Amino acid sequence: MNANGWIQLALYVGVLLLITKPLGLYLLRVLDARGKTFLDPIMRPIERLTYKLLCVDPEKEHDWKRYTAAMLIFGFVTMLFTYAILRLQDILPLNPQKMAALSEHLSFNTAASFTTNTNWQSYVGESTMSYFSQMVGLASHNFLSAAVGISIAAALVRGIARHTSKTIGNFWVDLTRVTYYLLLPICVIYAVVLVSQGMIQNFKPYDTVSLTEPFTTQVPKVDDKGNPAVDAQGKPVMEDKKIDSQTIVQGPMASQIAIKMLGTNGGGYTNANAAHPYENPTPLSNFLQILSIFAIPSALTYYLGRMVKNQGHGWAVWSAMFVVFLTGVLVSWHYEAAGNPIMHQLGVDPASGNMEGKEVRFGIFNSALFATITTDASCGAVNSMHDSFTPLGGLVPLLNMELGEIIFGGVGAGLYGMLIFVVLAVFIAGLMVGRTPEFLGKKIEPYDIKMAALVILVLGFSILGFSAWACLSKWGAPDPVTQQLTDGTNNNGPHGFTEILYAYSSCTGNNGSAFGGIGANTPWYNATLGLATLFGRFAMIVPILALAGSLARKKRVASSAGTFPVSGPLFTTLLVGTVLLVGALTFFPALSLGPIIEHFMMHSGKLF
Amino acid sequence: MKDIFIEIKNSVIATIIFAIILCGVYPLIVYGAGQLFFPNKANGSLIEGKDRKLVGSELLGQMFSGEKYFHPRPSAAGTGYDAANSSGTNLGPTSQKLKDAVKAAVEQYRKENNLTPDVLIPADAVTSSGSGLDPHISVRNAQLQTERVAKARSLDENGVRALIEKFTDGRQLGILGEPGVNVLKLNLALDGALP
């Protein structure tokens, strides 16, 4: 944990704080159907045309049921759209590498995953997806799922801010305005800046370059039928292969990566995601990428404060998020910098930390920071391989996702998730003093708590349920040589279990990062992980919108001396406590079987 | 029920409108701006050799194992630095496979560079990067290889050190990231292959 790391951390926090208020004020205009912005001269005509084509009256708001119906149907239609593109990839244009169509289960998994802002990837981007699939099938969701998330958050905040109101907004207006006035303009500039750092943006076929020093390597021999050849003992036969060239990936990357980060989507253009030198060429591109993950979620807390006319509440929520974020960074950074004692015994310099799966240009600190931020939010892009983190360094991203990704969180998703914990915190505080809990002048009643509890239950149910089921099954691809079924993990012992737990935590949390060793491109993994993404998104949003509708209808009661204040350090502490308590109670047993026990085994030198 | 049909129709139309703007107009604007202002970078930062043949990208590592070249980090991308198959090893800290690989790499590194057993090996020299395409090695790693490369090429060590310094990408803006030596550019320069 060197001085340079501390300076970069301070710089990051400083810039994040600096943009929170201006961007929050801008959000206030964007999320108001009549709001005026400096982009009106360009975007207003396009916005009007969109409403006209949709036959939507922007002045007309809807109740929570209609809002939910529009959101669900739109999700379903866009998911079908992407499913169709992936299944028809081979006959669609912009496919210079002649990529084949995707299988049914991989298409379902990918379509579900991108629709829900998860961007879990069971495939290798650069050898699976055509330019058309990346640019249209996938990048469309990067925008739209992010816009949906922000719309839902705005609807919930309106529910809290309004009283005796039937309506919470118009889904189509929110979706359109967020896309046109917030995401698109930022991305145009952001993408060009990324190109200036070395990110590619072109439509040419992959390049081939000749190697300065060709080399020979051993690859498994394949028989006439395409199966791996085996000798009499059942061992795979290897043959020499001369490599004298390097195939270099090309394509429209920058336009997709800008929204991948700003929309907290995280689905990589390439397999290595933001570790790939094209997808994250320099430390500056890395800094901008992590900044853009937290930018909108952080600004949304300011928007919340303004909307409920209690800026202290907005900052209290921000502070709660910040405290958990900072703790995560420091823990992960500490353990990654300390490194792996097993490697140190072999003569590796302990001062250089755990560099397995990390890039030299980012180093230990930026890898730990990125891993924490990407899982605090529901981004899921990675600039280092979480699978190769030390046990406790890797526990941080895993736990972040299991807490519900509410530490700033996904765009919109982070705020509406955190507001559920706010309601719970207020409820617990009410129980402690024996009063009917109130939140910003609204009585919190059984219906509201039921909806909040439903949201919390989805996480535990989906993560632990699917993980347990997967552990008892053999869902991986069969071993190529012995043809025996496997569980698809790349590691044995507790680490293998963590790979499975991480996969379902990531998909349920709509994160999309992975302990990447798991070979999840099989029918069962694709289907269950796809379902987990859908549960994690829609089974949460529906009760949240129901809560929004319920809160909007309520009368406002005057605050009294007994009202629990929702700003200030006491409230922040209570909120952090609630988040950690719920997360710890639900996931501690599973975590102790994975990363926690592995930590002790690593220190005793036990290998698997 | 009528509302449901309206929302289905709206969803279909909205998908089409947004697809045109977000997946057609937007990437083309970025394409136009990128090709206009940063043509080399937008096309992959490719390096042309002396005979105008492409020899690599400055952002992507390549395999080198001969004694007159600086060696990059071990790579898990395909058969090694396969730029169409980016990947890390994804092996965890208690993996036997990882320990075996690092052990072999440490022994090889010591032997190749004629190092005594008390010299600690920089972690980047014996571990694989996240992408398997890391273009950099740490400065310490490059320094430990200097003697071997200079000897194999009968060059003055100080001259090689100067080249290392020239191809070291320092911390950006003085604070961001970690310094690293670009192995491909350094090796091409040693060969005199850079135009």
Coordinates of N, CA, C and O in Angstrom, one line a residue, chain A residues 17-18 22 106 114 117 140 157 223 298 339 386 396 411 429 473 486 521 552 602:
Chain A
L17 N -16.4 13.4 -6.1 CA -17.2 14.4 -5.3 C -17.5 15.7 -6.1 O -18.6 16.2 -6.0
L18 N -16.5 16.0 -6.9 CA -16.6 17.3 -7.7 C -17.8 17.2 -8.7 O -18.4 18.2 -8.9
P22 N -23.0 18.9 -9.8 CA -23.4 19.4 -11.1 C -24.2 18.3 -11.9 O -25.2 18.6 -12.5
L106 N -26.9 -20.4 -25.4 CA -26.0 -19.3 -25.3 C -26.7 -18.0 -25.7 O -26.5 -16.9 -25.1
F114 N -27.9 -9.3 -21.1 CA -27.7 -7.9 -21.5 C -29.0 -7.1 -21.3 O -28.9 -5.9 -21.0
N117 N -29.0 -5.7 -17.8 CA -27.8 -4.9 -17.3 C -26.8 -5.8 -16.6 O -26.0 -5.3 -15.9
S140 N -27.0 -2.0 -27.9 CA -28.4 -1.4 -27.7 C -28.8 -1.6 -26.3 O -29.3 -0.6 -25.6
V157 N -38.1 7.5 -6.6 CA -37.8 8.8 -5.9 C -39.1 9.7 -6.0 O -39.5 10.4 -5.0
D223 N -8.1 -35.7 -34.2 CA -8.2 -36.8 -35.2 C -9.1 -36.3 -36.3 O -9.6 -35.1 -36.3
S298 N -23.6 8.2 -8.2 CA -23.3 9.2 -7.2 C -24.2 10.4 -7.4 O -24.7 10.9 -6.4
G339 N 0.1 -10.2 -1.2 CA 0.5 -11.3 -2.1 C 0.2 -12.7 -1.6 O -0.4 -12.8 -0.5
H386 N -10.4 -11.6 -11.4 CA -10.8 -11.8 -10.0 C -10.5 -13.2 -9.5 O -10.3 -13.4 -8.3
V396 N -13.9 -9.4 -1.4 CA -14.5 -8.1 -1.4 C -15.4 -8.0 -2.6 O -16.6 -7.6 -2.4
V411 N -26.4 2.0 -12.4 CA -27.1 3.3 -12.7 C -28.6 3.1 -12.4 O -29.3 2.2 -13.0
A429 N -35.3 1.2 13.1 CA -35.2 2.3 14.1 C -36.5 2.5 14.8 O -36.6 2.8 16.0
S473 N -24.8 -30.8 -8.8 CA -25.0 -31.3 -10.1 C -23.6 -31.3 -10.8 O -22.6 -30.8 -10.3
T486 N -18.3 -33.0 -15.6 CA -17.5 -32.2 -14.6 C -18.5 -31.1 -14.1 O -19.6 -30.9 -14.6
N521 N -20.3 -22.1 -20.5 CA -21.1 -22.2 -21.8 C -21.6 -23.6 -22.0 O -21.2 -24.3 -23.0
A552 N -46.3 6.9 -3.0 CA -46.9 8.1 -3.7 C -48.3 8.4 -3.2 O -48.7 9.6 -3.1
M602 N -4.4 -21.1 2.4 CA -3.3 -20.6 1.7 C -2.1 -20.3 2.6 O -0.9 -20.6 2.3

